[in-house]
Coordinates of C-alpha atoms and ligand atoms in Angstrom, one line a residue:
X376 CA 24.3 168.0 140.6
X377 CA 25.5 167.1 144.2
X378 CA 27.5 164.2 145.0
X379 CA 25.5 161.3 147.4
X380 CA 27.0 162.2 150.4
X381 CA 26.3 166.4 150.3
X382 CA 22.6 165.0 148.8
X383 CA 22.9 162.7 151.8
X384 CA 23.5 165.8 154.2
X385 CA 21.0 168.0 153.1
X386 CA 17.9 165.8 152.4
X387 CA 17.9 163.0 155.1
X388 CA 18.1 160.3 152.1
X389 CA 20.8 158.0 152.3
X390 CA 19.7 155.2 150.2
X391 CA 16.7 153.5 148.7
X392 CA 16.0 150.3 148.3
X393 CA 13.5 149.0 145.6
X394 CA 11.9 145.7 146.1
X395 CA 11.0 144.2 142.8
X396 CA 12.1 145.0 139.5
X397 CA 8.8 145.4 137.4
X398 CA 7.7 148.3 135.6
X399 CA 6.5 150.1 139.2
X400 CA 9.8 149.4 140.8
X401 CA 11.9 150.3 137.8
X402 CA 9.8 153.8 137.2
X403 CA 10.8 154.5 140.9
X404 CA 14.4 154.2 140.5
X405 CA 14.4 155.9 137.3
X406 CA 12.8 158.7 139.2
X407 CA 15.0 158.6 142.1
X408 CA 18.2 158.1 139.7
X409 CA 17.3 161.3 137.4
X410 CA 17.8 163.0 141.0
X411 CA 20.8 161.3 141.9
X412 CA 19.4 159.7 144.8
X413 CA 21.1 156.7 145.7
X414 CA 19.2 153.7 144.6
X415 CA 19.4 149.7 144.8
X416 CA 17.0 147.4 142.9
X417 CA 16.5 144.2 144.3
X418 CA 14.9 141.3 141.3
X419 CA 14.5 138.3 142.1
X420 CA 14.1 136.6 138.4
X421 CA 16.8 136.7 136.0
X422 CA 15.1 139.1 133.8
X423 CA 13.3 142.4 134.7
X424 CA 9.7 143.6 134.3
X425 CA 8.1 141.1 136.1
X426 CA 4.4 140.9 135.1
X427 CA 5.2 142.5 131.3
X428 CA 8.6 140.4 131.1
X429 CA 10.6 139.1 128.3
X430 CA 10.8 135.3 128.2
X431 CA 12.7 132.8 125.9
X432 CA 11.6 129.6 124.4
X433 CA 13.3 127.6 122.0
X434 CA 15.5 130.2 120.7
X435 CA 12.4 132.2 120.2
X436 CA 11.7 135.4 122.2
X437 CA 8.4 135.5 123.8
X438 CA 6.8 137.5 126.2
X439 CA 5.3 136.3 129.6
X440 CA 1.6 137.7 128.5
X441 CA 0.7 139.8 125.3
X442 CA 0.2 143.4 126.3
X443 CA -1.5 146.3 124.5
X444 CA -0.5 150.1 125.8
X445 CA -2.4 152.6 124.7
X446 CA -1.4 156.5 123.6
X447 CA -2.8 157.8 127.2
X448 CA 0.0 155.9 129.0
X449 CA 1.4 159.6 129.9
X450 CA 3.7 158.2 132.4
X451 CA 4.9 155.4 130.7
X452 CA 5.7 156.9 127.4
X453 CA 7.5 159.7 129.2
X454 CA 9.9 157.7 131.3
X455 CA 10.8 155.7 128.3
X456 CA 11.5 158.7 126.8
X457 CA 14.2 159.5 129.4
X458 CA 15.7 156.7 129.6
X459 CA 16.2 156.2 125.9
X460 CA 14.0 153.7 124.7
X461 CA 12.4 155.2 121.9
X462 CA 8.1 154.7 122.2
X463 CA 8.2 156.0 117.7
X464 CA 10.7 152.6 117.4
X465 CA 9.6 150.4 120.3
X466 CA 5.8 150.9 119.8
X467 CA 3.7 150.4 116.7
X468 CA 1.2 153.4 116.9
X469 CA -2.7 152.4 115.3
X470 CA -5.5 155.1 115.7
X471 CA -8.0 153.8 117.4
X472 CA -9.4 150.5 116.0
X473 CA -11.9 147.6 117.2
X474 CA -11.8 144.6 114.9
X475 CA -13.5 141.3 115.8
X476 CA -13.2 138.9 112.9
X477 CA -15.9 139.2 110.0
X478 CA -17.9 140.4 113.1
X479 CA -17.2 144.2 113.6
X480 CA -15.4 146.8 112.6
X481 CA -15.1 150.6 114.3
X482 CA -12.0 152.5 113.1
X483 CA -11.8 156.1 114.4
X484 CA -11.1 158.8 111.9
X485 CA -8.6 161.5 112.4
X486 CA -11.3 163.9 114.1
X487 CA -10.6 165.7 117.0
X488 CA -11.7 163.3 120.6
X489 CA -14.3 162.9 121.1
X490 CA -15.9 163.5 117.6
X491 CA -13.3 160.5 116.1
X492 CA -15.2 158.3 118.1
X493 CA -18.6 159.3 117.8
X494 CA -17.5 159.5 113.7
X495 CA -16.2 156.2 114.5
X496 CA -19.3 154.6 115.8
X497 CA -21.6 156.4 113.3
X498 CA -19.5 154.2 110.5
X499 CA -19.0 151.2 112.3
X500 CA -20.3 147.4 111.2
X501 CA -21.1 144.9 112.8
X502 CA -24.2 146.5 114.9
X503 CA -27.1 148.1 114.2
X504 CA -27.7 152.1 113.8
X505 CA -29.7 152.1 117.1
X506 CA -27.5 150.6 119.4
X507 CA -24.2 152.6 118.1
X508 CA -26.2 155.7 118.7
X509 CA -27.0 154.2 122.5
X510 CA -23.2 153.6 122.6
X511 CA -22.4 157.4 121.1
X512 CA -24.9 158.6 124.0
X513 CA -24.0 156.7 126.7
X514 CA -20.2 157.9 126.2
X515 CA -21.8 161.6 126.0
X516 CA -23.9 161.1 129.3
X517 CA -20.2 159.6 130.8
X518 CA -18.8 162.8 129.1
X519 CA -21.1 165.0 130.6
X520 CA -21.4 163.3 134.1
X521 CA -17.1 163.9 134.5
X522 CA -17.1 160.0 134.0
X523 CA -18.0 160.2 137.5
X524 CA -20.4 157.4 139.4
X525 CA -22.3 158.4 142.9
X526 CA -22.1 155.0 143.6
X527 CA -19.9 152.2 142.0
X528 CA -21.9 149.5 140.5
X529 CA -20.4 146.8 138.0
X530 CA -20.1 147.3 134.1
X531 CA -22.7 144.8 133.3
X532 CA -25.0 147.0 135.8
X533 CA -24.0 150.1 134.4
X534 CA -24.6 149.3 130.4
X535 CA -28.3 148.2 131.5
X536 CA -28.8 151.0 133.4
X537 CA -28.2 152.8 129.6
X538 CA -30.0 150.4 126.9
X539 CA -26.6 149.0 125.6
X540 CA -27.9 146.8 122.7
X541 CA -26.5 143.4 122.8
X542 CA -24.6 143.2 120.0
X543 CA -22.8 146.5 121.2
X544 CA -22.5 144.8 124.6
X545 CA -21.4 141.3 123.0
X546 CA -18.7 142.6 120.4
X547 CA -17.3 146.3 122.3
X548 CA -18.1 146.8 126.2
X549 CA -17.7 143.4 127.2
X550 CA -14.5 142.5 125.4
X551 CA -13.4 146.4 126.5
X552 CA -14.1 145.7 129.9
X553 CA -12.4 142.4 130.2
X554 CA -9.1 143.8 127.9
X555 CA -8.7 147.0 130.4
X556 CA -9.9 145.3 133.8
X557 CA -9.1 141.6 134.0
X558 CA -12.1 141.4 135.2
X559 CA -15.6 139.5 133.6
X560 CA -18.0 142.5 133.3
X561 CA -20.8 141.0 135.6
X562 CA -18.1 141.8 138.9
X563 CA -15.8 144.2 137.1
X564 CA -15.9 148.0 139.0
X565 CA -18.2 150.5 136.3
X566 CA -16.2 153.4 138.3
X567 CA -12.6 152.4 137.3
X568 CA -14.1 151.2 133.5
X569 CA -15.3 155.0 133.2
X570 CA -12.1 156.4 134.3
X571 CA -10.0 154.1 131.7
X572 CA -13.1 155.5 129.0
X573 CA -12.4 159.1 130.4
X574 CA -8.4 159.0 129.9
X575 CA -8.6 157.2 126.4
X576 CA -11.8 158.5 124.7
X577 CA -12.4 161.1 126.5
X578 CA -9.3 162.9 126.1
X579 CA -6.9 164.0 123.3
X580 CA -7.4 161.6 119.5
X581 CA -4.0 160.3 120.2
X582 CA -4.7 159.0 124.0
X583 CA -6.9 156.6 122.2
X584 CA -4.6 155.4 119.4
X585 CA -3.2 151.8 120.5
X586 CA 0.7 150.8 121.1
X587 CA 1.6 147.3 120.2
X588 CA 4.9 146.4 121.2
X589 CA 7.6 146.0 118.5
X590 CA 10.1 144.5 120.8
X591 CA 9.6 142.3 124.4
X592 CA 8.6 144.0 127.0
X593 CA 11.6 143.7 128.9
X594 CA 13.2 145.4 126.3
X595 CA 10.4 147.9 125.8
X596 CA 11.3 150.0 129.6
X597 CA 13.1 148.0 132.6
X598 CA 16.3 146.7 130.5
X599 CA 16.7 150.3 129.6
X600 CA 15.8 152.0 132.4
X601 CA 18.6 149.9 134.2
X602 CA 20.9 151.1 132.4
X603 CA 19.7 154.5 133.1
X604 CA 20.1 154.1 137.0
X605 CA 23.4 152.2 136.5
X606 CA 24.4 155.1 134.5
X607 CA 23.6 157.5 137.8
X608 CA 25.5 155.5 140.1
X609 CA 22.7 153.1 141.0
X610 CA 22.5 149.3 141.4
X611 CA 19.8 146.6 139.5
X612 CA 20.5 143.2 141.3
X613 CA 19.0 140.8 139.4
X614 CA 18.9 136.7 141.0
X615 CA 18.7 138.8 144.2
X616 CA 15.4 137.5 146.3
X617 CA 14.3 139.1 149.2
X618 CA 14.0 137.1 152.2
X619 CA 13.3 139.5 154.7
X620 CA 12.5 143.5 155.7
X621 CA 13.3 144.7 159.4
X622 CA 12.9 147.8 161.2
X623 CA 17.0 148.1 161.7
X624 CA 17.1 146.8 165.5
X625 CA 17.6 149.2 168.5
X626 CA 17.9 151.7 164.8
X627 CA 15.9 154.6 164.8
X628 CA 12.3 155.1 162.9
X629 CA 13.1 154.8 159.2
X630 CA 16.1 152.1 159.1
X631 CA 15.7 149.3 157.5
X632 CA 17.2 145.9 157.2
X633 CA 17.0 144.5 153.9
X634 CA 17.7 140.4 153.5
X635 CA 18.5 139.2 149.6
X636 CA 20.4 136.4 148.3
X637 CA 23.6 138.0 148.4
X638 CA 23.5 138.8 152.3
X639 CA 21.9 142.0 153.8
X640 CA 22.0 146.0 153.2
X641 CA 20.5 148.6 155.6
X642 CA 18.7 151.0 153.5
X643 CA 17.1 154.8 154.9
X644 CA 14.4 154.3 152.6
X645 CA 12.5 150.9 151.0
X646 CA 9.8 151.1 148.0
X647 CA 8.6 147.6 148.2
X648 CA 7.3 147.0 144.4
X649 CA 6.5 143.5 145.0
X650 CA 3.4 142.1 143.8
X651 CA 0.6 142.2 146.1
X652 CA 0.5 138.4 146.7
X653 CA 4.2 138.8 147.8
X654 CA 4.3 141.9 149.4
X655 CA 1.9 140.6 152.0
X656 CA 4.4 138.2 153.7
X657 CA 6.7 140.9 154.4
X658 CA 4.5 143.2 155.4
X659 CA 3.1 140.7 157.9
X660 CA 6.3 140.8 159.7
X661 CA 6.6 144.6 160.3
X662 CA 4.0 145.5 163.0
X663 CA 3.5 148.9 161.8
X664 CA 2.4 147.6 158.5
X665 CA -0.5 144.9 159.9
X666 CA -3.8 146.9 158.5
X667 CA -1.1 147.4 155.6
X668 CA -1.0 143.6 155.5
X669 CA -4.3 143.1 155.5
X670 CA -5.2 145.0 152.7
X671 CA -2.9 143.4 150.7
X672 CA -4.0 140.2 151.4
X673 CA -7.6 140.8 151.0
X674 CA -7.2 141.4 147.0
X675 CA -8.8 138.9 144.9
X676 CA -7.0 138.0 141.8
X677 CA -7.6 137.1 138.0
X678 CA -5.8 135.1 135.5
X679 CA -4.4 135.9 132.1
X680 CA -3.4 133.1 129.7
X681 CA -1.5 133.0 126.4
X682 CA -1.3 131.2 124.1
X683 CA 2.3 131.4 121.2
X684 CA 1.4 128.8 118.4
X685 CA 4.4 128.9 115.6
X686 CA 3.3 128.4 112.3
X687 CA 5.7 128.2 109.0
X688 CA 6.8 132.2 108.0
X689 CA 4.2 132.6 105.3
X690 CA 1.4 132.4 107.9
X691 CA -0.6 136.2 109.0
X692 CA -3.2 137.2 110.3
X693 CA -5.1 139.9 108.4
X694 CA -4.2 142.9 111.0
X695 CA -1.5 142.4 113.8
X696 CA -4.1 142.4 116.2
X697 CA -7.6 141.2 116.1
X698 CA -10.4 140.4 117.9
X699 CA -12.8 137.0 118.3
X700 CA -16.2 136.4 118.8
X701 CA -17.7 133.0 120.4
X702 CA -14.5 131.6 120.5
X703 CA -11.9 131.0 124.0
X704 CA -9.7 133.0 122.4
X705 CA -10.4 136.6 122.4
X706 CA -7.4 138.4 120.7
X707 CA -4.7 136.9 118.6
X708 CA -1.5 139.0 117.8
X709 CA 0.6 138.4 114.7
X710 CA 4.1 138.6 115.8
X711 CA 5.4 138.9 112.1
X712 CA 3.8 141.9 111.6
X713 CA 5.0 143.1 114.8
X714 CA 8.5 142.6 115.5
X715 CA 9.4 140.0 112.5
X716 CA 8.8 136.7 114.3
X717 CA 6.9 136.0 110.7
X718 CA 5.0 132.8 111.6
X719 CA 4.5 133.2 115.6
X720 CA 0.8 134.0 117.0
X721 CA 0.1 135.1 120.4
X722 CA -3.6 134.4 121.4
X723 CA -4.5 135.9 124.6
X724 CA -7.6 134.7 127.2
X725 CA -8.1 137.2 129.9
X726 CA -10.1 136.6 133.1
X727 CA -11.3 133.1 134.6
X728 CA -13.3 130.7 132.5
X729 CA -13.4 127.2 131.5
X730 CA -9.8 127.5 129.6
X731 CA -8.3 127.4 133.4
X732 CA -9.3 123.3 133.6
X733 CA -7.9 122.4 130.5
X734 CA -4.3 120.5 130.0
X735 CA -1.8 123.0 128.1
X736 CA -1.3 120.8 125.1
X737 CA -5.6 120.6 124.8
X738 CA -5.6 124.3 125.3
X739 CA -3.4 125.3 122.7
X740 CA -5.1 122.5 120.1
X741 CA -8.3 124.2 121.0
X742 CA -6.9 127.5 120.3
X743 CA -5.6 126.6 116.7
X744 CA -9.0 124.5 115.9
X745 CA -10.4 127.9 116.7
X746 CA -8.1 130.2 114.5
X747 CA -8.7 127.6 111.6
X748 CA -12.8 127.7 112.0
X749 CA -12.2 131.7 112.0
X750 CA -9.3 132.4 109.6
X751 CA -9.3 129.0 107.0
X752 CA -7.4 126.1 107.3
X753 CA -3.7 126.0 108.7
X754 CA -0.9 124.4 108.5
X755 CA 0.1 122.9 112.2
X756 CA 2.0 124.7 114.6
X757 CA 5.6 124.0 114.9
X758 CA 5.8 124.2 118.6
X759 CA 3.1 126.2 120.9
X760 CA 3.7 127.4 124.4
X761 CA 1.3 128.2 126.7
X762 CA 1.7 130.8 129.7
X763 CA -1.0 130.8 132.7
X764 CA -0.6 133.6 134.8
X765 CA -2.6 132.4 137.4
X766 CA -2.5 135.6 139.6
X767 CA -1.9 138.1 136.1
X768 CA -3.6 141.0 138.4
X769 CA -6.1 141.8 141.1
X770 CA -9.9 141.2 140.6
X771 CA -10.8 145.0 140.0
X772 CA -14.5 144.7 141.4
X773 CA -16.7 147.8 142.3
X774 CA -15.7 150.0 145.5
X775 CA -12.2 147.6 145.8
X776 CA -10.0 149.3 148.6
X777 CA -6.6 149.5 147.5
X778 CA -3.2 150.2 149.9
X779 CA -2.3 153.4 150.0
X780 CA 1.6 154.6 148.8
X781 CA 2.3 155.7 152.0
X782 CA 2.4 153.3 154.9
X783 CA 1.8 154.7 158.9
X784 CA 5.5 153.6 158.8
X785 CA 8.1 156.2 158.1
X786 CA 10.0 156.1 155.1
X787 CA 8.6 152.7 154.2
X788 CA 6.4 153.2 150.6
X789 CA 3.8 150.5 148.5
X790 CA 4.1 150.9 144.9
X791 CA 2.6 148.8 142.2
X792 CA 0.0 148.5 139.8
X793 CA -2.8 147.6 143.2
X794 CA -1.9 150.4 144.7
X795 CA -4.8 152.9 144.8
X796 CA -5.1 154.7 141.6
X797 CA -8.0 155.4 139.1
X798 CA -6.6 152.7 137.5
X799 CA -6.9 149.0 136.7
X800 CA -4.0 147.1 137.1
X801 CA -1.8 147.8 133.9
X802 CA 1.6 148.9 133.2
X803 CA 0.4 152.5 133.3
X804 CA -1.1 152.3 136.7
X805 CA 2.2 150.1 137.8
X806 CA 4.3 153.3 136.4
X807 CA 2.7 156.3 137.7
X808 CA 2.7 154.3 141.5
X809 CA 6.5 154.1 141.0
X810 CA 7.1 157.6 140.2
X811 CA 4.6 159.1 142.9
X812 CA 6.6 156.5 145.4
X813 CA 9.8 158.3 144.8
X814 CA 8.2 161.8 145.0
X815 CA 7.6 160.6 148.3
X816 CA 11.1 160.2 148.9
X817 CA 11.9 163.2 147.5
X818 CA 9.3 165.4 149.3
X819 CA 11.3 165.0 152.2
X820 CA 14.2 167.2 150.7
X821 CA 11.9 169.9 150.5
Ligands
LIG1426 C1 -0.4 138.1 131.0 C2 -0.6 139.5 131.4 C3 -1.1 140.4 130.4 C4 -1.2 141.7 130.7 N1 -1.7 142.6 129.7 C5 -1.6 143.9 129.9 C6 -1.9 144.8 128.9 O1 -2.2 144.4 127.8 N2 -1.8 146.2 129.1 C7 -1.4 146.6 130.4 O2 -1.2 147.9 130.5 N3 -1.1 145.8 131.4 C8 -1.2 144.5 131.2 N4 -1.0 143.6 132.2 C9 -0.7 144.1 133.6 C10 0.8 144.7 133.7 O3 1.7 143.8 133.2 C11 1.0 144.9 135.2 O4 0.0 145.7 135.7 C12 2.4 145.5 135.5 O5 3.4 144.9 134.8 C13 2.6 145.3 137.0 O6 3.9 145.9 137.4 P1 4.3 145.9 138.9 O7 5.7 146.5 138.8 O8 3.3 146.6 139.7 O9 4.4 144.4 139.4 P2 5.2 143.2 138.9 O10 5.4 143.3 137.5 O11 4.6 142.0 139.5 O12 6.7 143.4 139.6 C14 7.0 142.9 140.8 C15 8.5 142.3 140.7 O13 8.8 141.9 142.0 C16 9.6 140.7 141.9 N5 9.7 140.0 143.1 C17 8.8 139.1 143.6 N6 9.2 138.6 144.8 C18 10.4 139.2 145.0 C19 11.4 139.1 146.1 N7 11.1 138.4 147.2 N8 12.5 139.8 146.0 C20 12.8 140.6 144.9 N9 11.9 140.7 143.9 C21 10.8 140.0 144.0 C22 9.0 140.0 140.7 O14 9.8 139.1 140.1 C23 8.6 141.1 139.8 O15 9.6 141.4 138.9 C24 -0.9 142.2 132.0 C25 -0.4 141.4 133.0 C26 -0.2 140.0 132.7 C27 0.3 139.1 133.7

């Protein structure tokens, strides 16, 4: 292990500076850490993890938005690994199942991929023999095709183009779409759906299993991996804003000044892990970075809203996560079953949609008139809480340029889950743009 200053000597890095302390920015200085590079994480919030954050209500611990990982998260469960947090503990691991209320039902048996799902099609209820066949074929075609599109079209486009019945379009690809791309199926991108079918169903059983989280998702990666860097002689400022980045005046290519709350640092490096609709303002300033800029600012974005109604303990749902049909609400989460919060459902509503005019109070009434007409009559809710993540990621719409990791300025890196990447915006795509940041850095030592 060499000390910072030989490191210093023989690589050209003195010192990174992270901007933002969500799961991209966090996977960098993990990456960087593990090396002993010199690292500084600049948060703004209190609390780390930004988009998948830990939030606290009424003595209760809530989450800013109810996330599912799923077994491909490679990345992810890897880095949580080396820092500690344990994914067996952290992460309640379900084979691969699809449950809409008294609607449908597809459970995938413990087949090698991608007979589990084809098995898993063949026995599932909800829609007719014909169309699960379509649905087993058109995954085959995918298959065969390298999950590959000459041209990018949208979802809705691409399930027409292959007979997708309705009731397999109504109760699986639509809701799949709109879980893994934020975005409604008629504008989502068919190229990035197939490569989120291709890395789940298409590879090993387990990459499809899902990974509910046991504990919040600050808890579940950035909290630990802090302690990580910490641990390596790093820093995590949380309550530490950014206010500015400048090329270090009169300094040479690759110096940066960086602005925070607590004064200003000059770094050799900067991974800015804001989120796009942040980053843009500092990009803006550094001329270098204008077409940078640009395409940051040209992203469209779409919102995710939950919904945390608490009901007396003895209430459940009947699987810790399930699916609706016909209803605003589209998945409900049973945080009893979960992480012990016996009594607290999450009810999420992903992309944009009438829900967005509503009043909070109106939305959440509508949301537990809905789990009543589904589930049977309840008592009322405690207290509810309702989180509108206006800007929850970008509109992931077909042939979408993203920003590239490296910048045409030295030394000055993009990483976050719009960043291009095969994938949609998740916590996945936000980790793997983090870690290939910081191989950037570290390239330069060889
Ligand atoms: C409600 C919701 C539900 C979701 N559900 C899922 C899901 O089920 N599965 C899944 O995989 N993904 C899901 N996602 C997406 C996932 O959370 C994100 O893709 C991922 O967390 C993005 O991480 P990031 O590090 O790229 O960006 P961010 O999390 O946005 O991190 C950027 C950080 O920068 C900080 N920051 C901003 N300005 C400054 C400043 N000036 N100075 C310093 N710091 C600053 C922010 O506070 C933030 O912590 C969901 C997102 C939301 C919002």
């Amino acid at each position: 292990m060499l000390p910072y200053s030989r490191f210093e000597m023989d690589t050209g890095v003195a010192n990174v500076a992270v901007i933002g302390g969500g799961y991209a920015g966090m996977a960098a200085a993990v990456t960087l850490a593990e090396q002993r590079v010199p690292v500084t994480v600049f948060e703004a919030a209190k609390t780390l993890g930004g988009s998948a954050r830990r939030i606290e209500h009424r003595d209760t611990v809530l989450d800013n938005g109810l996330h599912i990982l799923i077994g491909a998260y490679s990345e992810t469960l890897r880095l949580m690994r080396l820092v500690g947090a344990d994914p067996e503990r952290s992460l309640l691991r379900l084979p691969l199942t699809w449950q809409v209320h008294e609607r449908f039902l597809l459970r995938a048996p413990r087949l090698p991929a991608p007979l589990h799902l084809v098995a898993g099609l063949i026995g599932a209820t909800g829609a007719p023999l014909s169309e699960r066949l379509s649905a087993a074929r058109f995954i085959w075609r995918m298959r065969r095709q390298g999950y590959a599109l000459a041209q990018d079209v949208t979802v809705a486009a691409l399930l027409d183009q292959h007979d997708q019945g309705w009731r397999m379009t109504r109760l699986m690809w639509h809701p799949l779409c709109v879980s893994a791309l934020n975005t409604p199926p008629a504008s989502a991108s068919a190229q990035v759906f197939l490569n989120v079918l291709r890395d789940a169903l298409g590879a090993g059983r387990a990459a499809s299993d899902l990974l509910l989280p046991r504990t919040d998702l600050s808890a579940l990666f950035p909290d630990p991996a802090a302690a990580y860097v910490t641990a390596r002689g790093g820093e995590v400022l949380t309550g530490q804003r950014v206010t500015g980045i400048d090329q270090e005046a009169g300094g040479t290519e690759g110096a940066f000044t960086v602005r925070h709350a607590g004064g200003e640092r000059t770094f050799s490096h900067v991974i800015c892990a804001l989120p796009p609709y942040n980053a843009g303002a500092f990009l803006v300033g550094i001329s270098a970075l204008a077409d940078t800029a640009e395409a940051v600012e040209c992203l469209a974005y779409q919102p995710i809203y939950s919904v945390y109604l608490c009901y007396p303990p003895q209430v459940r749902l009947p699987a810790p996560m399930l699916g609706f049909e016909s209803t605003l609400l589209q998945w409900a989460f049973d945080r009893g079953a979960l992480g012990g919060q016996h009594g607290l459902i999450g009810a999420v509503i992903s992309a944009e949609g009438s829900h967005q005019d509503l009043p909070q109070d109106e939305l959440a009434n509508l949301v537990h008139q809905e789990l009543q007409q589904q589930l049977g009559p309840l008592p009322d809710p405690l207290w509810h809480r309702v989180i509108a993540e206006k800007r929850a990621t970008f509109a992931c719409t077909p042939g979408l340029k993203r920003p590239e990791a490296r910048t045409p300025l030295r030394n000055f890196f993009l990483a976050g889950d719009y960043v291009a990447s095969d994938y949609p915006a998740t916590i996945e795509a936000a980790v793997r743009s983090g870690v290939a940041c910081a191989q950037l850095v570290l390239k330069e030592r060889d």
